[in-house]
CSV table of C-alpha atoms in Angstrom, one decimal:
chain,number,residue,atom,x,y,z
A,1,MET,CA,118.0,92.3,87.9
A,2,ARG,CA,114.5,93.4,86.8
A,3,SER,CA,115.0,96.9,88.0
A,4,LEU,CA,118.1,97.7,85.9
A,5,GLU,CA,117.7,101.1,84.4
A,6,ARG,CA,118.4,99.7,80.8
A,7,ASN,CA,115.4,97.3,81.2
A,8,LYS,CA,112.9,100.1,82.0
A,9,LYS,CA,110.5,101.6,79.5
A,10,LEU,CA,108.9,105.0,79.8
A,11,ILE,CA,105.1,104.8,80.3
A,12,HIS,CA,102.5,107.2,81.5
A,13,TYR,CA,99.9,106.7,84.3
A,14,ALA,CA,97.0,108.7,85.6
A,15,SER,CA,95.6,108.1,89.1
A,16,PHE,CA,91.9,107.8,90.0
A,17,ILE,CA,90.5,110.9,91.7
A,18,ALA,CA,86.8,110.4,92.0
A,19,SER,CA,83.6,109.3,90.3
A,20,LYS,CA,81.2,112.1,89.4
A,21,PRO,CA,77.5,111.7,88.5
A,22,VAL,CA,76.6,112.4,84.9
A,23,LYS,CA,73.9,115.1,84.5
A,24,ASP,CA,71.5,115.6,81.6
A,25,GLU,CA,70.8,118.9,79.8
A,26,TRP,CA,68.4,119.9,82.6
A,27,GLY,CA,70.9,119.3,85.4
A,28,ASN,CA,69.4,116.0,86.6
A,29,GLU,CA,71.5,113.1,87.5
A,30,THR,CA,71.2,110.2,85.0
A,31,GLY,CA,72.3,107.4,87.3
A,32,GLU,CA,75.6,107.0,85.4
A,33,TYR,CA,79.0,108.0,86.7
A,34,GLU,CA,82.1,109.3,85.0
A,35,ASN,CA,85.6,108.6,86.5
A,36,GLU,CA,88.0,111.5,86.9
A,37,TYR,CA,91.7,111.0,86.7
A,38,SER,CA,94.8,113.1,87.3
A,39,ALA,CA,96.9,114.4,84.5
A,40,PRO,CA,99.1,111.7,83.0
A,41,LEU,CA,102.6,111.5,84.6
A,42,PRO,CA,105.7,109.7,83.2
A,43,TYR,CA,107.2,106.7,85.0
A,44,LYS,CA,110.0,104.3,84.1
A,45,ILE,CA,109.3,100.6,84.8
A,46,ASN,CA,110.1,97.2,83.4
A,47,VAL,CA,107.3,96.0,81.0
A,48,SER,CA,107.1,92.3,80.1
A,49,ALA,CA,106.8,91.3,76.5
A,50,ALA,CA,103.7,89.2,77.0
A,51,ARG,CA,101.9,87.1,79.6
A,52,GLY,CA,104.0,84.1,80.7
A,53,GLU,CA,103.9,81.0,83.0
A,54,TYR,CA,105.8,82.8,85.7
A,55,ALA,CA,103.3,85.6,85.8
A,56,THR,CA,100.4,83.1,85.8
A,57,ARG,CA,101.7,81.5,88.9
A,58,GLN,CA,102.5,84.8,90.5
A,59,PHE,CA,99.0,86.2,90.2
A,60,GLY,CA,97.1,82.9,90.4
A,61,ASP,CA,93.9,82.4,88.3
A,62,ILE,CA,92.6,85.9,87.9
A,63,GLU,CA,90.9,87.7,85.1
A,64,ARG,CA,92.7,88.1,81.8
A,65,TYR,CA,95.9,90.2,81.7
A,66,ASP,CA,98.3,90.9,78.9
A,67,LYS,CA,101.6,92.2,80.4
A,68,VAL,CA,103.3,92.5,83.7
A,69,LEU,CA,105.1,95.6,85.1
A,70,VAL,CA,107.8,95.0,87.6
A,71,THR,CA,109.6,97.5,89.8
A,72,GLY,CA,111.9,97.6,92.8
A,73,ASP,CA,110.6,101.0,93.7
A,74,MET,CA,108.4,100.3,96.7
A,75,SER,CA,106.9,103.8,96.5
A,76,CYS,CA,105.5,103.0,93.0
A,77,PRO,CA,102.3,105.2,92.6
A,78,ILE,CA,100.5,102.7,90.4
A,79,THR,CA,97.4,101.1,92.0
A,80,GLU,CA,94.5,98.9,90.9
A,81,SER,CA,92.5,102.0,89.9
A,82,THR,CA,95.2,103.5,87.7
A,83,ILE,CA,95.0,103.9,83.9
A,84,LEU,CA,98.1,103.5,81.7
A,85,TRP,CA,99.6,104.6,78.4
A,86,VAL,CA,102.1,101.8,77.7
A,87,ASP,CA,102.1,101.3,73.9
A,88,LYS,CA,100.9,104.8,73.1
A,89,PRO,CA,103.4,107.6,73.6
A,90,ASN,CA,100.8,110.3,73.1
A,91,THR,CA,98.8,110.9,76.2
A,92,ASN,CA,96.3,113.1,74.3
A,93,GLU,CA,94.9,109.8,73.0
A,94,PRO,CA,92.8,107.6,75.3
A,95,HIS,CA,94.7,105.2,77.6
A,96,ASP,CA,95.5,101.7,76.3
A,97,TYR,CA,95.9,99.6,79.5
A,98,ILE,CA,94.2,99.2,82.9
A,99,VAL,CA,95.6,97.6,86.1
A,100,THR,CA,94.2,94.2,86.9
A,101,ARG,CA,96.1,93.3,90.0
A,102,VAL,CA,99.0,94.6,92.1
A,103,ALA,CA,101.2,92.0,93.9
A,104,ARG,CA,103.7,93.4,96.5
A,105,SER,CA,106.6,91.4,97.8
A,106,LEU,CA,109.4,92.3,100.2
A,107,ASN,CA,111.6,93.9,97.5
A,108,SER,CA,109.5,94.4,94.4
A,109,ILE,CA,106.1,95.2,93.1
A,110,SER,CA,104.5,93.2,90.1
A,111,ILE,CA,101.5,94.7,88.4
A,112,ALA,CA,99.3,92.8,86.0
A,113,ILE,CA,97.8,95.0,83.2
A,114,ARG,CA,95.2,94.4,80.5
A,115,LYS,CA,94.9,96.0,77.1
A,116,VAL,CA,91.6,97.9,76.5
A,117,THR,CA,90.1,99.8,73.6
A,118,ILE,CA,88.6,103.2,74.4
A,119,ASP,CA,86.4,105.0,71.9
A,120,GLY,CA,87.7,108.5,72.0
């Protein structure tokens, strides 16, 4: 039921590629790292309206999350290191969600996501 086409929303995701060391103006590493992600790709998935009791039991007591994505596509490319554009249709802006936890069952995948604010 949750994987009905009419219940799906178009979001965008970018997969983690690597962490690169940040260098200063002389080419020396600063000790900080910058994450590199793939180009944003579209994906249709069910997005919950808000956090609910069912989701709380499903993921247990974990860090804060705001919405849950649910799909019947067992080859879903979204992992715990993926960044998401859920409420922002423009992928030229910074992402607005990160993945908190992925729960796989026999026939579906549930993904807890948390809203973030990125200074762009």
